[in-house]
């Protein structure tokens, strides 16, 4: 830790993406005398947020758009499982939160008249996506980090891997799922600078740990997206919801030699006229949905999956060759550069694309103020399940949700902070920490196995047999990894593997409970929606 005295803080924020930084900024502004620590497991800008391309959905031009249309689009995408109350909150409060990040310094593209240029993405009935070229997330992350660095009462601590939440369990009490009033007193962290496990006591803790795309072989998510927050809450006996709804982005760049983190080709390219074609050159989306290439992403991803299987191919094509070069270069300079760097000229060649794991719609269950089932613990951003996305997230709704819920967590937690105290009798972590994994080969092999199991059996199309098979494989991986965890020293690699096994187990369990196909969960044994409308709370 940069400052060894930082072991107590009023507000502890785990995660430096849009959710964590928005929250920290607001608290710092409201409570200038309170201490806020933001912790990250690598560097402060290495987040899912940084890679967001398309933009932020918000009702902006009320001459053509309105709140009801955005609400309706979100509810349709969510396929019957959204909380209408949450949808209304996010859509209605969204524009105000966007204005705030503009005030903090985030830039969005404007048209020649000086109005914000609004893009369109799948499932949106109007153009309402504010964006900055094709690097919206990078711009937001830059602006937030700069604003945070101007706040003297916020300390960012990098390279601190949060291992577990501290609750009554660490004081020797037996905690079960039905224990009322589980409380969070802080966290244990593996400090990569001191190579020791330290305890951080906090009055309020916010989990903003992002997504879990790394449980799949191919994902648009960076390496940090290992579902740590969800796994920690599950271990602490908190409530987790709807983990089966994993969104696959239809168009990740297909690069056979690249593993782990695929480059995204934003949906905005299709919004601007890009067309998906199969190996015969057919614009196949018309056969699957009347909205063609701009149908909601679950439909597009399944259609691509089906075309790839029919053609025995590992990708389809995204055709931009008919698009205006100047416009393309202005809106998508990063994509253009990336394609050129691997020998593809998007104005002359079609781009090979394939679906990749992209977003976790479920997560840590919260109420409408971001409170989790554990007292003094809040969650916001991709790790949370607020009820906004239901069975499928509408494109570009997540950055918006993260800001709206960071604000709500800020409101709720600053209201109670004066009544909270530190818990002084927390024991130290039971064992010494180290960062040198003894059995690295076992960890990397188990990770590969896990990603194969999830990709092959729990992907875009599921069946009961595949889920049962996945479940048996996960049991074995769990057993072997727990044995390793008990007898070797703690390392981030081992802890991430453990967390990913837990998260995968929750995805498989949620998928197995759901005897229907709805939104992003498609099981060919139950191809239709059930009349029973239920969220899976685990
Ligand atoms: P993140 O930004 O992922 O931040 C997570 C933080 O948690 C990191 O700082 C990490 O270090 C920290 N952390 C995690 N675990 C630990 C631990 N154990 N200990 C310490 N720290 C930890 N959404 C949109 O709305 N519009 C888009 O255009 C869009 N495009 C996208 C494009 C891509 C390629 C991807 C991957 C996602 C996109 N999304 C988009 C989704 C959106 O970017 C994410 O949902 C959102 O940024 C998540 O923000 P967050 O604050 O919840 O978490
Ligand atoms: C994209 O730009 O296509 C991604 C948008 C999102 O995931 O919301």
XYZ file of C-alpha atoms and ligand atoms in Angstrom:
599
model
C 0.000 0.000 0.000
C 1.365 3.456 -0.847
C 0.595 4.712 2.662
C 0.681 2.019 5.350
C -1.544 4.094 7.656
C -4.466 3.802 5.280
C -6.017 0.876 7.093
C -9.173 2.701 8.159
C -11.412 4.693 5.876
C -14.915 6.108 6.071
C -15.724 5.034 2.512
C -14.012 2.141 0.763
C -14.568 1.854 -2.987
C -13.439 -1.327 -4.705
C -13.029 -0.569 -8.383
C -11.981 2.423 -10.461
C -14.357 2.154 -13.418
C -17.266 4.480 -14.072
C -19.258 3.218 -11.064
C -16.484 3.442 -8.467
C -15.078 6.786 -9.600
C -18.479 8.473 -9.977
C -19.359 7.404 -6.451
C -16.008 8.504 -5.004
C -16.244 11.931 -6.648
C -19.719 12.571 -5.339
C -18.875 11.491 -1.799
C -15.687 13.574 -1.843
C -17.645 16.619 -2.925
C -20.378 16.172 -0.299
C -18.094 15.121 2.594
C -14.771 16.991 2.210
C -13.662 15.943 5.733
C -14.218 12.242 5.203
C -11.636 9.828 3.900
C -12.285 7.818 0.730
C -10.067 5.008 -0.568
C -10.477 3.627 -4.091
C -8.805 0.259 -4.570
C -7.917 -1.465 -7.823
C -6.288 -4.794 -8.476
C -4.026 -3.555 -11.284
C -3.766 0.034 -12.514
C -6.511 2.598 -12.080
C -7.465 2.856 -15.754
C -7.504 -0.882 -16.515
C -11.260 -1.378 -16.389
C -14.101 -2.536 -18.626
C -15.069 1.118 -18.698
C -11.934 2.041 -20.645
C -12.913 -0.297 -23.504
C -16.494 0.934 -23.987
C -16.924 2.036 -27.558
C -20.524 2.721 -28.564
C -21.477 5.238 -25.883
C -24.068 6.207 -23.311
C -27.805 5.880 -24.018
C -29.825 8.841 -22.719
C -32.874 10.773 -23.821
C -31.263 13.940 -25.083
C -33.203 15.423 -27.988
C -36.750 15.678 -26.640
C -38.067 16.910 -30.000
C -37.818 13.366 -31.352
C -37.182 11.169 -28.303
C -38.831 10.866 -24.896
C -38.465 8.932 -21.636
C -41.343 6.572 -22.424
C -39.659 5.390 -25.623
C -36.372 4.645 -23.833
C -38.283 2.900 -21.019
C -40.232 0.830 -23.542
C -37.086 -0.184 -25.476
C -35.358 -1.244 -22.233
C -38.378 -3.282 -21.107
C -38.676 -5.008 -24.495
C -34.975 -5.977 -24.469
C -35.303 -7.248 -20.874
C -37.930 -9.765 -22.042
C -40.271 -9.553 -19.060
C -37.703 -9.599 -16.242
C -36.828 -5.901 -15.774
C -37.973 -4.085 -12.683
C -40.092 -1.346 -14.202
C -39.371 0.881 -11.207
C -35.610 0.611 -11.797
C -35.991 1.187 -15.538
C -37.944 4.390 -14.896
C -35.350 5.572 -12.372
C -32.398 4.999 -14.701
C -34.020 6.485 -17.789
C -35.446 9.530 -15.971
C -32.316 10.326 -13.938
C -29.854 9.399 -16.714
C -29.615 12.733 -18.573
C -28.775 14.590 -15.332
C -25.939 12.134 -14.605
C -24.640 12.579 -18.170
C -24.643 16.366 -17.705
C -22.547 15.867 -14.561
C -19.816 13.872 -16.282
C -19.749 16.505 -19.022
C -19.175 19.071 -16.245
C -16.362 16.876 -14.879
C -14.691 17.058 -18.285
C -15.932 14.154 -20.438
C -16.292 15.103 -24.099
C -18.895 13.757 -26.510
C -18.961 14.270 -30.286
C -21.020 17.133 -31.678
C -22.537 17.603 -35.120
C -21.696 20.616 -37.316
C -24.507 22.641 -35.640
C -22.867 22.176 -32.249
C -25.529 19.748 -30.950
C -24.487 16.413 -29.517
C -24.312 13.796 -32.285
C -26.581 10.914 -31.290
C -25.912 7.373 -32.528
C -28.303 4.457 -32.856
C -27.777 0.877 -31.704
C -29.722 -2.397 -31.734
C -33.054 -2.351 -29.898
C -33.233 1.473 -29.669
C -36.232 3.060 -31.401
C -34.462 6.451 -31.579
C -30.949 7.829 -31.955
C -29.899 8.478 -28.357
C -26.304 7.276 -27.944
C -23.868 9.980 -26.875
C -20.376 8.959 -27.886
C -16.823 10.135 -28.291
C -15.573 8.713 -31.598
C -15.324 4.945 -30.979
C -13.473 5.381 -27.670
C -16.223 6.691 -25.402
C -15.101 4.645 -22.399
C -11.503 5.784 -22.651
C -12.671 9.396 -22.666
C -14.977 8.876 -19.658
C -12.266 7.050 -17.693
C -9.761 9.836 -18.459
C -12.133 12.574 -17.336
C -13.148 10.772 -14.139
C -9.588 9.927 -13.139
C -8.499 13.524 -13.690
C -11.411 14.790 -11.588
C -10.644 12.259 -8.826
C -6.984 13.316 -8.724
C -8.131 16.878 -7.992
C -9.908 15.696 -4.810
C -7.525 15.682 -1.814
C -9.708 13.364 0.271
C -9.658 10.533 -2.289
C -6.699 8.111 -2.304
C -6.397 5.632 -5.138
C -4.462 2.507 -4.216
C -3.430 0.310 -7.137
C -2.270 -3.308 -7.180
C -4.290 -4.299 -4.127
C -6.262 -7.470 -4.704
C -9.342 -7.603 -2.493
C -9.721 -11.181 -1.276
C -12.796 -11.206 0.920
C -15.358 -9.067 2.709
C -15.011 -8.959 6.490
C -18.258 -9.933 8.239
C -19.344 -11.501 11.556
C -17.984 -14.771 10.098
C -14.460 -13.485 10.839
C -15.477 -12.888 14.458
C -16.372 -16.562 14.833
C -20.124 -16.426 14.216
C -21.853 -18.994 12.042
C -23.323 -17.135 9.077
C -25.797 -18.737 6.681
C -27.971 -17.444 3.842
C -30.796 -16.967 6.317
C -28.756 -15.024 8.895
C -30.408 -11.614 9.224
C -28.272 -8.477 9.387
C -24.980 -9.709 8.009
C -22.632 -6.728 8.279
C -19.609 -5.667 6.283
C -16.749 -4.159 8.328
C -14.198 -3.847 5.526
C -12.038 -6.200 3.477
C -8.898 -8.314 3.474
C -6.566 -7.376 0.641
C -3.438 -8.864 -0.841
C -1.164 -5.854 -1.107
C 1.143 -6.507 -4.042
C 3.651 -3.871 -2.873
C 4.193 -5.317 0.604
C 3.267 -8.856 -0.481
C 1.206 -9.153 2.690
C -2.452 -9.630 3.428
C -3.791 -6.585 5.213
C -7.150 -5.631 6.635
C -8.866 -2.416 5.656
C -11.645 -1.317 7.999
C -14.417 0.816 6.543
C -17.720 2.248 7.648
C -19.227 1.928 4.160
C -17.984 -0.303 1.332
C -18.970 -0.028 -2.335
C -18.336 -2.942 -4.673
C -17.764 -1.665 -8.211
C -15.713 -4.624 -9.414
C -17.153 -4.897 -12.946
C -17.937 -7.973 -15.052
C -16.870 -11.581 -15.478
C -16.266 -12.099 -19.222
C -13.032 -13.950 -18.468
C -14.965 -17.104 -17.549
C -15.292 -17.620 -21.336
C -12.543 -18.409 -23.845
C -13.409 -15.438 -26.041
C -14.502 -12.170 -24.494
C -14.461 -8.442 -25.149
C -13.577 -7.937 -21.455
C -10.020 -7.254 -20.280
C -8.169 -9.606 -17.906
C -9.482 -7.872 -14.765
C -13.065 -9.056 -15.473
C -13.100 -12.147 -13.268
C -16.272 -11.602 -11.221
C -14.428 -11.070 -7.912
C -17.138 -8.928 -6.304
C -19.910 -11.418 -7.050
C -17.832 -14.312 -5.714
C -16.954 -12.392 -2.530
C -20.597 -11.588 -1.822
C -21.633 -15.183 -2.476
C -18.966 -16.436 -0.048
C -20.200 -13.905 2.516
C -23.730 -15.368 2.086
C -25.153 -12.307 0.335
C -27.749 -12.461 -2.447
C -26.832 -12.935 -6.110
C -29.366 -12.731 -8.934
C -29.920 -13.795 -12.575
C -26.366 -14.901 -13.344
C -27.494 -17.020 -16.310
C -28.013 -13.926 -18.437
C -24.619 -13.487 -20.078
C -24.679 -11.170 -23.055
C -22.573 -12.179 -26.041
C -21.636 -9.282 -28.265
C -22.333 -10.283 -31.874
C -19.318 -8.607 -33.420
C -15.936 -9.099 -31.800
C -13.067 -9.002 -34.281
C -12.141 -12.582 -35.216
C -8.397 -13.056 -34.767
C -7.668 -16.785 -34.361
C -4.266 -16.185 -32.793
C -5.639 -13.864 -30.063
C -6.839 -15.447 -26.806
C -8.529 -13.885 -23.807
C -9.418 -10.333 -24.808
C -10.999 -9.755 -28.231
C -11.195 -6.366 -29.892
C -14.777 -5.106 -30.211
C -16.355 -3.817 -33.411
C -19.014 -1.567 -31.926
C -22.669 -2.060 -32.750
C -22.615 1.589 -33.823
C -20.944 0.392 -37.050
C -24.158 -1.462 -37.857
C -26.077 1.599 -36.618
C -24.269 3.577 -39.329
C -25.029 0.997 -42.042
C -22.642 -1.960 -41.626
C -24.176 -5.243 -42.869
C -23.569 -8.788 -41.653
C -22.966 -11.341 -44.393
C -22.411 -15.098 -44.351
C -19.779 -16.986 -46.321
C -21.980 -16.870 -49.462
C -22.150 -13.098 -49.158
C -25.841 -13.188 -48.161
C -27.100 -10.415 -45.831
C -28.642 -13.098 -43.633
C -30.173 -11.043 -40.798
C -33.378 -10.426 -42.811
C -34.147 -14.164 -42.422
C -33.975 -13.906 -38.614
C -35.635 -10.615 -37.698
C -37.430 -7.758 -39.426
C -35.084 -5.295 -37.682
C -32.246 -7.031 -39.553
C -28.746 -6.005 -38.398
C -30.162 -3.765 -35.684
C -32.254 -6.434 -33.949
C -31.442 -6.790 -30.209
C -28.045 -8.378 -29.686
C -29.246 -11.762 -28.391
C -31.086 -12.291 -31.684
C -28.108 -11.120 -33.760
C -25.633 -13.224 -31.744
C -27.801 -16.365 -32.102
C -28.261 -15.721 -35.827
C -24.483 -15.434 -36.288
C -23.938 -18.562 -34.167
C -26.408 -20.431 -36.374
C -24.832 -19.166 -39.639
C -21.381 -20.147 -38.389
C -22.612 -23.649 -37.521
C -24.447 -24.068 -40.853
C -21.382 -22.929 -42.801
C -18.896 -24.758 -40.533
C -17.081 -21.440 -40.128
C -15.503 -19.651 -37.181
C -16.759 -16.198 -38.158
C -19.099 -14.245 -40.425
C -18.368 -10.972 -42.212
C -19.203 -7.384 -41.379
C -19.438 -5.448 -44.615
C -18.630 -1.721 -44.413
C -17.270 -1.394 -47.936
C -20.303 0.660 -49.084
C -19.945 3.178 -46.236
C -18.628 6.708 -46.650
C -14.912 6.680 -45.838
C -14.752 10.171 -44.290
C -17.714 9.476 -42.049
C -16.292 6.085 -41.057
C -12.912 7.560 -40.214
C -14.478 10.324 -38.155
C -16.729 8.025 -36.099
C -14.550 4.891 -35.934
C -10.875 5.912 -36.093
C -9.806 3.314 -33.541
C -11.540 0.444 -35.375
C -10.129 1.617 -38.692
C -6.598 1.702 -37.251
C -6.956 -1.695 -35.597
C -8.230 -3.311 -38.813
C -5.465 -1.714 -40.862
C -2.891 -2.964 -38.344
C -3.867 -6.554 -39.150
C -4.073 -6.036 -42.899
C -7.802 -5.351 -43.289
C -8.971 -2.171 -45.005
C -12.606 -1.789 -43.853
C -13.371 0.322 -46.933
C -12.233 -2.466 -49.268
C -12.342 -5.714 -47.265
C -15.051 -7.256 -45.150
C -14.215 -7.577 -41.429
C -14.284 -11.101 -39.906
C -16.416 -11.063 -36.748
C -17.733 -13.608 -34.237
C -19.723 -13.375 -30.984
C -17.809 -13.036 -27.692
C -18.868 -12.917 -24.026
C -19.462 -9.267 -23.278
C -21.655 -8.354 -20.325
C -23.097 -9.914 -17.179
C -26.714 -8.808 -16.755
C -27.087 -10.421 -13.334
C -24.921 -9.922 -10.276
C -25.089 -8.751 -6.673
C -28.741 -8.094 -5.900
C -29.431 -4.515 -4.831
C -32.444 -2.410 -4.002
C -33.191 0.859 -5.777
C -30.605 2.680 -3.635
C -27.808 0.214 -4.438
C -27.963 -1.491 -1.017
C -27.012 -5.178 -1.085
C -28.406 -7.836 1.264
C -25.348 -7.194 3.516
C -25.482 -4.118 5.753
C -23.056 -1.267 4.971
C -22.281 -2.914 1.633
C -23.403 -1.273 -1.614
C -22.904 -2.369 -5.219
C -23.018 -0.451 -8.505
C -22.021 -0.962 -12.126
C -21.675 -4.271 -13.894
C -21.218 -6.345 -10.717
C -24.692 -5.288 -9.505
C -28.123 -6.597 -10.426
C -30.395 -3.589 -9.984
C -33.306 -4.854 -12.072
C -32.525 -2.619 -15.061
C -31.473 -5.258 -17.573
C -33.781 -8.171 -16.788
C -33.042 -11.022 -19.186
C -31.102 -8.884 -21.681
C -29.353 -5.517 -21.556
C -30.214 -2.857 -24.095
C -27.030 -1.590 -25.773
C -25.300 1.347 -24.061
C -27.557 1.216 -21.004
C -24.791 0.026 -18.677
C -22.631 3.136 -18.449
C -25.851 5.007 -17.736
C -26.917 2.525 -15.057
C -23.489 2.706 -13.407
C -23.724 6.499 -13.071
C -27.319 6.532 -11.859
C -26.690 3.852 -9.243
C -23.354 5.324 -8.141
C -25.354 8.483 -7.426
C -28.031 6.564 -5.514
C -25.408 4.659 -3.477
C -23.827 8.033 -2.697
C -27.187 9.422 -1.503
C -27.990 6.418 0.673
C -24.526 5.958 2.198
C -23.814 9.612 2.998
C -27.146 9.767 4.798
C -26.108 7.052 7.264
C -22.357 7.652 7.614
C -22.649 9.743 10.802
C -24.304 6.850 12.626
C -21.621 4.283 11.713
C -18.466 3.250 13.596
C -15.449 1.094 12.833
C -15.442 -2.433 14.216
C -12.181 -2.639 16.173
C -12.025 -6.350 17.064
C -11.360 -7.759 13.589
C -8.604 -10.384 13.571
C -5.727 -10.342 11.113
C -5.860 -12.701 8.123
C -5.134 -16.220 9.310
C -2.102 -16.910 7.109
C 0.862 -15.121 5.631
C 0.429 -13.759 2.145
C 2.690 -14.208 -0.824
C 2.403 -13.341 -4.466
C 4.400 -16.239 -5.808
C 2.042 -19.004 -6.884
C 3.661 -22.358 -6.186
C 1.654 -24.329 -8.703
C 1.225 -21.916 -11.574
C 0.858 -24.699 -14.110
C -2.118 -26.162 -12.233
C -3.738 -22.729 -12.043
C -3.326 -21.935 -15.750
C -4.488 -25.391 -16.842
C -7.550 -25.222 -14.592
C -8.383 -21.787 -15.990
C -8.195 -23.104 -19.555
C -10.446 -26.025 -18.595
C -12.926 -23.685 -16.947
C -13.094 -21.402 -19.996
C -13.581 -24.410 -22.302
C -16.373 -25.825 -20.158
C -18.203 -22.482 -20.082
C -17.697 -21.822 -23.810
C -18.604 -25.300 -25.011
C -21.520 -26.071 -22.682
C -22.839 -22.775 -21.297
C -22.550 -20.458 -24.317
C -25.136 -18.816 -26.569
C -27.168 -22.027 -27.011
C -27.638 -24.347 -24.020
C -29.243 -27.728 -23.373
C -29.935 -29.662 -20.170
C -27.290 -32.268 -20.991
C -24.653 -29.615 -21.633
C -25.498 -27.866 -18.367
C -25.301 -31.137 -16.425
C -21.951 -31.869 -17.995
C -20.688 -28.369 -17.133
C -21.871 -28.794 -13.570
C -19.937 -32.054 -13.107
C -16.757 -30.548 -14.593
C -17.074 -27.504 -12.323
C -17.462 -29.704 -9.231
C -14.101 -31.291 -9.971
C -12.397 -27.972 -10.683
C -13.845 -26.590 -7.458
C -12.596 -29.512 -5.404
C -9.076 -29.366 -6.865
C -8.819 -25.583 -6.565
C -10.061 -25.490 -2.960
C -7.462 -28.143 -2.060
C -4.777 -25.982 -3.656
C -6.098 -22.877 -1.880
C -5.954 -24.629 1.504
C -2.390 -25.807 1.152
C -0.575 -23.092 -0.847
C -0.120 -19.371 -0.277
C -2.571 -16.885 -1.660
C -1.868 -15.333 -5.067
C -4.071 -13.146 -7.286
C -4.019 -15.855 -9.977
C -5.313 -18.512 -7.596
C -7.898 -16.176 -6.088
C -9.172 -15.163 -9.521
C -9.464 -18.808 -10.534
C -11.432 -19.519 -7.360
C -13.699 -16.555 -8.016
C -14.255 -17.558 -11.638
C -15.203 -21.092 -10.594
C -17.741 -19.644 -8.146
C -19.174 -17.281 -10.753
C -19.350 -20.068 -13.358
C -21.146 -22.258 -10.845
C -23.694 -19.460 -10.325
C -24.193 -19.080 -14.099
C -24.736 -22.835 -14.509
C -27.027 -23.030 -11.486
C -29.165 -20.113 -12.697
C -29.296 -21.617 -16.199
C -30.286 -25.041 -14.840
C -33.102 -23.593 -12.714
C -34.561 -21.719 -15.686
C -36.778 -24.194 -17.517
C -37.497 -21.842 -20.421
C -35.797 -19.683 -23.045
C -35.906 -16.008 -22.241
C -33.723 -13.097 -23.272
C -30.098 -14.168 -23.322
C -30.777 -17.630 -21.901
C -31.616 -20.005 -24.755
C -32.101 -23.697 -23.957
C -33.208 -25.856 -26.897
C -34.936 -28.265 -24.464
C -37.313 -25.421 -23.522
C -37.427 -23.184 -26.607
C -40.258 -20.959 -25.329
C -40.864 -18.490 -22.535
C -42.527 -19.910 -19.454
C -45.665 -18.266 -18.030
C -43.849 -18.170 -14.729
C -41.956 -14.877 -14.609
C -39.198 -15.161 -12.036
C -35.758 -13.867 -11.152
C -33.294 -16.488 -9.922
C -31.938 -15.359 -6.563
C -29.096 -17.552 -5.264
P -15.133 -1.682 -14.473
O -15.033 -0.498 -15.344
O -14.903 -2.994 -15.136
O -14.085 -1.544 -13.275
C -13.812 -2.643 -12.430
C -12.795 -2.241 -11.369
O -12.820 -3.161 -10.294
C -11.346 -2.164 -11.824
O -10.760 -1.008 -11.306
C -10.697 -3.386 -11.161
O -9.314 -3.239 -10.868
C -11.498 -3.462 -9.885
N -11.485 -4.795 -9.273
C -12.122 -5.911 -9.697
N -11.882 -6.924 -8.846
C -11.069 -6.447 -7.873
C -10.456 -7.013 -6.742
N -10.589 -8.312 -6.399
N -9.679 -6.218 -5.960
C -9.491 -4.910 -6.277
N -10.048 -4.328 -7.341
C -10.832 -5.078 -8.132
N -21.491 -0.212 -21.958
C -22.176 0.850 -22.432
O -23.105 1.337 -21.773
N -21.838 1.399 -23.630
C -20.838 0.917 -24.405
O -20.544 1.448 -25.460
C -20.120 -0.209 -23.942
N -19.137 -0.751 -24.692
C -18.392 -1.767 -24.168
C -17.311 -2.266 -24.891
C -16.498 -3.236 -24.347
C -15.338 -3.756 -25.146
C -16.773 -3.748 -23.057
C -15.906 -4.792 -22.447
C -17.868 -3.284 -22.345
C -18.686 -2.296 -22.888
N -19.773 -1.801 -22.179
C -20.469 -0.739 -22.674
C -20.045 -2.254 -20.819
C -19.449 -1.245 -19.817
O -18.224 -0.756 -20.327
C -19.199 -1.868 -18.464
O -20.348 -2.538 -18.036
C -18.864 -0.801 -17.432
O -17.822 0.003 -17.894
C -18.495 -1.439 -16.114
O -18.058 -0.424 -15.247
P -17.797 -0.756 -13.722
O -17.460 0.541 -13.084
O -18.921 -1.528 -13.184
O -16.529 -1.748 -13.725
C -20.978 -1.522 -28.552
O -20.388 -0.463 -28.712
O -21.411 -2.224 -29.454
C -21.138 -1.977 -27.171
C -22.210 -1.219 -26.546
C -22.600 -1.871 -25.271
O -22.105 -2.931 -24.936
O -23.469 -1.301 -24.607
